[in-house]
Amino acid sequence: MDAFLAGIPQLRRPAALIASCCALVLLATVLLLPRAPPATPEQLASAAVGAGAEAVRLDAMVERRSGNDVLWQLPPTTPPRAAVFVAPGCTIRATDFFDASPGCPRCAGLPEERRFTREALRRGYAVLAVSSRAECWSLDTGDGSELAAVESIIEWWVKEKHPHQLAGLPLVGIGASSGGYFLSALAARVRFSSVAIMIAEGAFATMEEIPARYPPALFVHMPKDDERAREVAANMGKLSESRVSVREIQCGEFAVSAQFLAARIPGLTRAVADGLVDVLRRKGFMDEKGFLKNDGRSTPWKKAAEEAKILPEGFRLQRHVTEELNLAYAYHEFTSQKDGEIFEWFESHMDHKS
């Protein structure tokens, strides 16, 4: 310090000394402040994917064919690099994969579904989502079956609706729950490069043998459902014995936070998210670490939130909140958290010939 002051004129030394002391105090304060743990590679990738995906506007085309609602959108990139067929689960509609728009005012944009669609479009995939005729998919066979209808819908979409953009492109598929069973059966008759079967073990137990050239299959499931996890393992073994490439991704539970809810649910303010988490905690719906004791469907969070008067008038995000609570509980829910790994799977098998 003496050497430092020696080079400063006499009149300026008090000011310099004060400034130096302030700088040292500030440095000590910064060093002593608690630091957030460094982000994991998965968190950094998720943030980057989410930021890029949010730049993509969802604006679905809508048609009805063979009793099924059909929604699709081409990516902003020209030409598309691939096409993805989406089979929703029970009670989930194709409209849940797109935001409301002039072309689709009924679209609801559920958090996980819309994030998957945005990421697919951002990566250059054309997206085709089809609703089941009833609440869940039917696996009946025959000319009038849903399997035959969807096979025809995919062919119409590729060869008639967008032949210049889609003909000859790799086609991949993803299905969740009932849609996962449906996709696993559809893959025996439609030429997919690969498929992702989510929170379902697939319909392989009903197949006497795995069809020749069955596409590579990725199972995305939540091992808290231990019975399904065992069935997934058994079907992975059955596919492997038939020389089908298989892999699994397991999705675990995590603590609920207001930051998580507000970030993933468009239209949910941080203030409401803070109130929801406070209600979950005060009502004993979560443990001391923030983990839910039951899934969102079994947790009367909306009634508790209404009693606490934290929901704005005309609140229409009940399905959205419930979905994210289901995701955190990690028993049975569509998830976009593994989008990076799912698309890596698709892209690593695009040379597969069905």
Coordinates of C-alpha atoms in Angstrom, one line a residue:
M1 CA 0.0 0.0 0.0
D2 CA 2.9 2.4 0.8
A3 CA 4.4 1.9 -2.6
F4 CA 1.0 2.5 -4.2
L5 CA 0.5 5.8 -2.3
A6 CA 4.1 7.0 -3.1
G7 CA 3.1 7.4 -6.7
I8 CA 0.1 9.6 -6.0
P9 CA 0.2 13.3 -5.3
Q10 CA -0.3 14.3 -1.7
L11 CA -3.7 16.0 -2.2
R12 CA -5.2 12.9 -3.9
R13 CA -3.9 10.3 -1.4
P14 CA -7.1 10.3 0.9
A15 CA -9.4 9.8 -2.0
A16 CA -7.2 7.0 -3.4
L17 CA -7.0 5.3 0.0
I18 CA -10.8 5.4 0.4
A19 CA -11.3 4.0 -3.1
S20 CA -8.8 1.2 -2.5
C21 CA -10.5 0.3 0.8
C22 CA -13.9 0.3 -0.9
A23 CA -12.6 -2.0 -3.6
L24 CA -11.2 -4.4 -1.1
V25 CA -14.5 -4.5 0.9
L26 CA -16.5 -5.1 -2.4
L27 CA -14.1 -7.9 -3.4
A28 CA -14.5 -9.6 0.0
T29 CA -18.2 -9.3 -0.1
V30 CA -18.4 -10.9 -3.5
L31 CA -16.2 -13.7 -2.4
L32 CA -18.3 -14.4 0.7
L33 CA -21.7 -14.3 -1.0
P34 CA -23.3 -17.8 -1.4
R35 CA -22.9 -19.1 -4.9
A36 CA -25.4 -21.1 -6.9
P37 CA -24.0 -24.5 -8.0
P38 CA -22.7 -24.5 -11.6
A39 CA -25.3 -25.5 -14.2
T40 CA -25.0 -29.1 -15.4
P41 CA -24.5 -29.7 -19.1
E42 CA -28.1 -31.0 -19.4
Q43 CA -29.4 -27.7 -17.8
L44 CA -27.3 -25.6 -20.1
A45 CA -28.5 -27.6 -23.2
S46 CA -32.1 -27.4 -22.0
A47 CA -31.9 -23.6 -21.6
A48 CA -30.3 -23.2 -25.0
V49 CA -32.8 -25.5 -26.7
G50 CA -35.7 -23.7 -24.9
A51 CA -34.5 -20.3 -26.0
G52 CA -34.1 -21.3 -29.6
A53 CA -37.4 -23.2 -29.6
E54 CA -39.3 -20.2 -28.3
A55 CA -38.4 -18.3 -31.4
V56 CA -40.4 -20.7 -33.6
R57 CA -44.1 -19.6 -34.0
L58 CA -46.7 -22.5 -33.9
D59 CA -49.3 -22.1 -36.6
A60 CA -50.9 -25.4 -37.4
M61 CA -52.8 -26.4 -40.5
V62 CA -55.9 -28.4 -39.6
E63 CA -58.0 -31.0 -41.5
R64 CA -60.2 -33.9 -40.6
R65 CA -59.7 -37.2 -42.4
S66 CA -61.2 -40.7 -41.7
G67 CA -62.7 -39.5 -38.4
N68 CA -59.3 -38.3 -37.1
D69 CA -58.3 -34.7 -36.5
V70 CA -55.0 -34.0 -38.4
L71 CA -52.7 -31.1 -37.6
W72 CA -49.4 -30.3 -39.2
Q73 CA -46.8 -27.6 -39.7
L74 CA -43.7 -27.3 -41.9
P75 CA -40.5 -25.9 -40.4
P76 CA -39.2 -22.4 -41.2
T77 CA -36.1 -24.0 -42.8
T78 CA -36.4 -24.9 -46.5
P79 CA -36.4 -27.8 -47.4
P80 CA -37.3 -29.8 -44.2
R81 CA -34.7 -32.3 -43.1
A82 CA -37.2 -34.9 -41.9
A83 CA -40.8 -35.5 -40.9
V84 CA -42.1 -36.6 -37.5
F85 CA -45.5 -38.3 -36.8
V86 CA -46.9 -37.7 -33.3
A87 CA -49.5 -40.0 -31.6
P88 CA -50.8 -38.4 -28.4
G89 CA -51.9 -40.3 -25.4
C90 CA -55.4 -40.8 -23.9
T91 CA -57.4 -37.5 -23.5
I92 CA -54.5 -35.6 -25.2
R93 CA -55.4 -34.2 -28.6
A94 CA -53.3 -33.1 -31.6
T95 CA -54.4 -29.6 -30.8
D96 CA -52.4 -29.8 -27.5
F97 CA -49.2 -29.8 -29.6
F98 CA -49.8 -26.3 -31.1
D99 CA -50.5 -22.9 -29.7
A100 CA -53.8 -21.2 -30.5
S101 CA -53.6 -19.3 -33.8
P102 CA -56.0 -18.0 -36.5
G103 CA -55.7 -21.4 -38.3
C104 CA -56.3 -23.3 -35.1
P105 CA -58.3 -21.4 -32.5
R106 CA -59.0 -24.6 -30.6
C107 CA -55.3 -25.4 -30.1
A108 CA -54.3 -25.4 -26.4
G109 CA -50.5 -25.6 -26.4
L110 CA -49.9 -27.8 -23.4
P111 CA -46.4 -27.1 -22.0
E112 CA -44.5 -30.3 -22.8
E113 CA -46.3 -31.0 -26.1
R114 CA -45.7 -27.5 -27.5
R115 CA -42.0 -27.5 -26.5
F116 CA -41.6 -30.8 -28.4
T117 CA -43.2 -29.3 -31.4
R118 CA -41.2 -26.1 -31.3
E119 CA -38.0 -28.1 -31.0
A120 CA -38.9 -30.4 -33.9
L121 CA -39.6 -27.3 -36.1
R122 CA -36.4 -25.6 -34.9
R123 CA -34.4 -28.6 -36.0
G124 CA -36.1 -28.6 -39.4
Y125 CA -38.7 -31.4 -39.0
A126 CA -42.1 -31.2 -40.5
V127 CA -44.6 -32.2 -37.7
L128 CA -47.8 -34.2 -38.2
A129 CA -49.9 -34.8 -35.1
V130 CA -53.1 -36.9 -35.3
S131 CA -55.8 -37.3 -32.7
S132 CA -57.4 -40.7 -31.9
R133 CA -61.0 -41.0 -32.8
A134 CA -62.0 -41.9 -29.3
E135 CA -60.4 -41.0 -26.0
C136 CA -57.7 -43.5 -26.6
W137 CA -56.3 -45.2 -29.7
S138 CA -57.6 -48.5 -31.1
L139 CA -55.3 -51.3 -32.2
D140 CA -57.9 -53.1 -34.2
T141 CA -56.8 -54.1 -37.7
G142 CA -58.6 -54.1 -41.0
D143 CA -59.6 -51.6 -43.7
G144 CA -61.6 -49.2 -41.5
S145 CA -59.2 -49.4 -38.5
E146 CA -57.3 -46.5 -37.1
L147 CA -54.1 -48.2 -38.0
A148 CA -55.2 -48.3 -41.6
A149 CA -56.5 -44.7 -41.4
V150 CA -53.4 -43.2 -40.0
E151 CA -51.2 -45.1 -42.5
S152 CA -53.4 -43.5 -45.2
I153 CA -53.1 -40.1 -43.6
I154 CA -49.3 -40.2 -43.5
E155 CA -49.2 -41.2 -47.2
W156 CA -51.7 -38.5 -48.1
W157 CA -49.7 -35.8 -46.2
V158 CA -46.3 -36.8 -47.7
K159 CA -47.3 -37.7 -51.3
E160 CA -50.3 -35.5 -52.0
K161 CA -50.3 -32.5 -49.6
H162 CA -46.6 -31.7 -49.7
P163 CA -44.9 -33.9 -52.3
H164 CA -42.2 -31.4 -53.2
Q165 CA -41.2 -30.8 -49.5
L166 CA -41.7 -34.2 -47.9
A167 CA -41.4 -37.0 -50.5
G168 CA -38.3 -39.0 -49.9
L169 CA -37.5 -37.5 -46.5
P170 CA -36.8 -39.7 -43.4
L171 CA -39.9 -40.3 -41.4
V172 CA -39.7 -40.8 -37.6
G173 CA -42.5 -41.3 -35.0
I174 CA -43.2 -40.6 -31.4
G175 CA -46.1 -41.8 -29.3
A176 CA -47.0 -41.5 -25.6
S177 CA -49.0 -43.8 -23.4
S178 CA -51.9 -45.1 -25.6
G179 CA -50.1 -43.3 -28.5
G180 CA -47.0 -45.3 -27.7
Y181 CA -48.9 -48.6 -28.1
F182 CA -50.4 -47.4 -31.3
L183 CA -47.1 -46.2 -32.7
S184 CA -45.4 -49.6 -31.9
A185 CA -48.1 -51.3 -33.9
L186 CA -48.1 -48.7 -36.7
A187 CA -44.4 -49.2 -37.1
A188 CA -45.0 -52.7 -38.3
R189 CA -46.8 -51.3 -41.4
V190 CA -45.4 -47.7 -41.9
R191 CA -41.7 -47.2 -43.0
F192 CA -40.3 -45.2 -40.1
S193 CA -36.5 -44.6 -39.8
S194 CA -36.9 -44.9 -36.0
V195 CA -39.5 -44.5 -33.3
A196 CA -39.7 -43.2 -29.7
I197 CA -42.1 -45.0 -27.5
M198 CA -42.9 -42.8 -24.4
I199 CA -44.4 -44.0 -21.1
A200 CA -45.5 -47.2 -22.8
E201 CA -44.0 -50.7 -23.3
G202 CA -45.5 -51.0 -26.7
A203 CA -47.8 -53.7 -28.2
F204 CA -45.0 -56.2 -28.7
A205 CA -46.6 -58.8 -26.4
T206 CA -49.4 -59.2 -29.0
M207 CA -46.9 -59.8 -31.9
E208 CA -46.1 -63.4 -32.5
E209 CA -42.8 -62.2 -33.9
I210 CA -41.2 -58.9 -34.6
P211 CA -41.7 -58.0 -38.2
A212 CA -38.6 -58.0 -40.4
R213 CA -36.9 -54.6 -40.6
Y214 CA -38.7 -53.2 -37.7
P215 CA -37.4 -49.7 -37.0
P216 CA -34.9 -48.9 -34.2
A217 CA -37.0 -48.2 -31.0
L218 CA -36.2 -45.8 -28.2
F219 CA -38.2 -46.3 -24.9
V220 CA -38.6 -43.1 -22.9
H221 CA -40.2 -44.0 -19.5
M222 CA -40.5 -43.2 -15.8
P223 CA -39.1 -46.0 -13.7
K224 CA -41.2 -45.0 -10.7
D225 CA -43.8 -47.0 -12.6
D226 CA -41.9 -50.2 -11.8
E227 CA -44.3 -52.6 -13.5
R228 CA -44.1 -50.7 -16.8
A229 CA -40.3 -50.5 -16.4
R230 CA -40.1 -54.3 -16.2
E231 CA -42.3 -54.7 -19.3
V232 CA -40.1 -52.1 -21.1
A233 CA -37.1 -54.2 -20.2
A234 CA -38.8 -57.4 -21.4
N235 CA -39.7 -55.8 -24.8
M236 CA -36.3 -54.4 -25.2
G237 CA -34.9 -57.9 -24.9
K238 CA -37.5 -59.2 -27.4
L239 CA -36.5 -56.5 -29.9
S240 CA -32.8 -57.1 -29.4
E241 CA -33.3 -60.8 -30.0
S242 CA -34.8 -59.8 -33.4
R243 CA -31.8 -57.7 -34.1
V244 CA -33.7 -54.4 -33.7
S245 CA -31.6 -51.5 -32.3
V246 CA -33.1 -50.4 -28.9
R247 CA -32.2 -48.0 -26.2
E248 CA -34.0 -46.6 -23.1
I249 CA -34.1 -43.2 -21.5
Q250 CA -35.3 -43.1 -17.8
C251 CA -36.9 -39.9 -16.4
G252 CA -36.8 -39.3 -12.7
E253 CA -38.7 -37.1 -10.3
F254 CA -37.6 -33.7 -9.2
A255 CA -38.6 -30.9 -6.8
V256 CA -41.2 -28.4 -7.8
S257 CA -40.2 -24.7 -7.8
A258 CA -42.0 -21.5 -8.8
Q259 CA -39.2 -20.8 -11.2
F260 CA -39.8 -24.1 -13.0
L261 CA -43.6 -23.6 -13.3
A262 CA -43.4 -20.0 -14.5
A263 CA -40.7 -20.8 -17.0
R264 CA -42.5 -23.8 -18.6
I265 CA -46.2 -22.6 -18.6
P266 CA -46.8 -19.7 -20.9
G267 CA -49.2 -17.2 -19.3
L268 CA -48.4 -18.3 -15.7
T269 CA -46.9 -15.3 -13.9
R270 CA -44.1 -15.7 -11.3
A271 CA -46.5 -14.3 -8.6
V272 CA -49.1 -17.0 -9.3
A273 CA -46.4 -19.7 -9.5
D274 CA -45.0 -18.5 -6.1
G275 CA -48.5 -18.7 -4.6
L276 CA -49.0 -22.2 -6.1
V277 CA -45.8 -23.6 -4.6
D278 CA -46.7 -22.0 -1.2
V279 CA -50.1 -23.7 -1.3
L280 CA -48.5 -27.0 -2.2
R281 CA -46.1 -26.7 0.8
R282 CA -48.7 -25.4 3.3
K283 CA -51.2 -28.1 2.4
G284 CA -48.6 -30.8 2.8
F285 CA -48.8 -31.8 -0.9
M286 CA -45.0 -31.8 -1.1
D287 CA -42.3 -32.9 1.3
E288 CA -39.7 -30.7 2.9
K289 CA -37.5 -31.0 -0.1
G290 CA -40.2 -29.9 -2.6
F291 CA -41.0 -33.4 -4.0
L292 CA -44.7 -34.1 -4.6
K293 CA -46.4 -36.8 -2.6
N294 CA -48.9 -37.6 -5.3
D295 CA -49.1 -36.7 -9.0
G296 CA -51.0 -33.7 -10.2
R297 CA -54.1 -35.6 -11.1
S298 CA -54.4 -36.8 -7.5
T299 CA -53.5 -33.6 -5.9
P300 CA -56.4 -31.1 -5.2
W301 CA -54.1 -28.2 -5.8
K302 CA -56.7 -26.1 -7.7
K303 CA -59.3 -26.2 -4.9
A304 CA -56.6 -25.2 -2.4
A305 CA -55.3 -22.4 -4.6
E306 CA -58.9 -21.1 -5.1
E307 CA -59.4 -21.1 -1.3
A308 CA -56.2 -19.2 -0.9
K309 CA -57.4 -16.7 -3.5
I310 CA -54.1 -16.8 -5.5
L311 CA -55.6 -17.7 -9.0
P312 CA -56.6 -14.8 -11.2
E313 CA -60.2 -14.5 -12.5
G314 CA -60.8 -16.7 -15.5
F315 CA -57.8 -19.0 -14.8
R316 CA -57.6 -21.4 -17.7
L317 CA -54.3 -23.1 -17.1
Q318 CA -55.4 -26.0 -14.9
R319 CA -54.4 -28.7 -17.4
H320 CA -51.0 -27.0 -17.9
V321 CA -50.2 -26.8 -14.2
T322 CA -51.4 -30.4 -13.7
E323 CA -49.1 -31.6 -16.5
E324 CA -46.1 -30.0 -15.0
L325 CA -46.9 -31.4 -11.6
N326 CA -47.2 -34.9 -13.2
L327 CA -43.9 -34.3 -14.9
A328 CA -42.2 -33.5 -11.5
Y329 CA -43.8 -36.6 -9.9
A330 CA -42.5 -38.6 -12.8
Y331 CA -44.9 -41.5 -13.0
H332 CA -46.8 -41.1 -16.3
E333 CA -46.6 -38.0 -18.4
F334 CA -45.4 -36.7 -21.7
T335 CA -42.1 -35.0 -21.3
S336 CA -40.0 -32.7 -23.5
Q337 CA -37.1 -32.7 -21.0
K338 CA -35.3 -35.4 -23.0
D339 CA -35.9 -33.8 -26.4
G340 CA -32.2 -33.5 -27.1
E341 CA -31.6 -37.2 -26.6
I342 CA -34.7 -38.1 -28.5
F343 CA -33.7 -36.1 -31.6
E344 CA -30.2 -37.4 -31.4
W345 CA -31.7 -40.9 -31.5
F346 CA -33.8 -40.0 -34.6
E347 CA -30.8 -38.3 -36.3
S348 CA -28.5 -41.2 -35.7
H349 CA -30.8 -43.6 -37.5
M350 CA -32.0 -41.6 -40.5
D351 CA -30.1 -43.9 -42.8
H352 CA -32.1 -46.9 -41.6
K353 CA -34.0 -48.5 -44.4
S354 CA -37.3 -50.1 -43.3

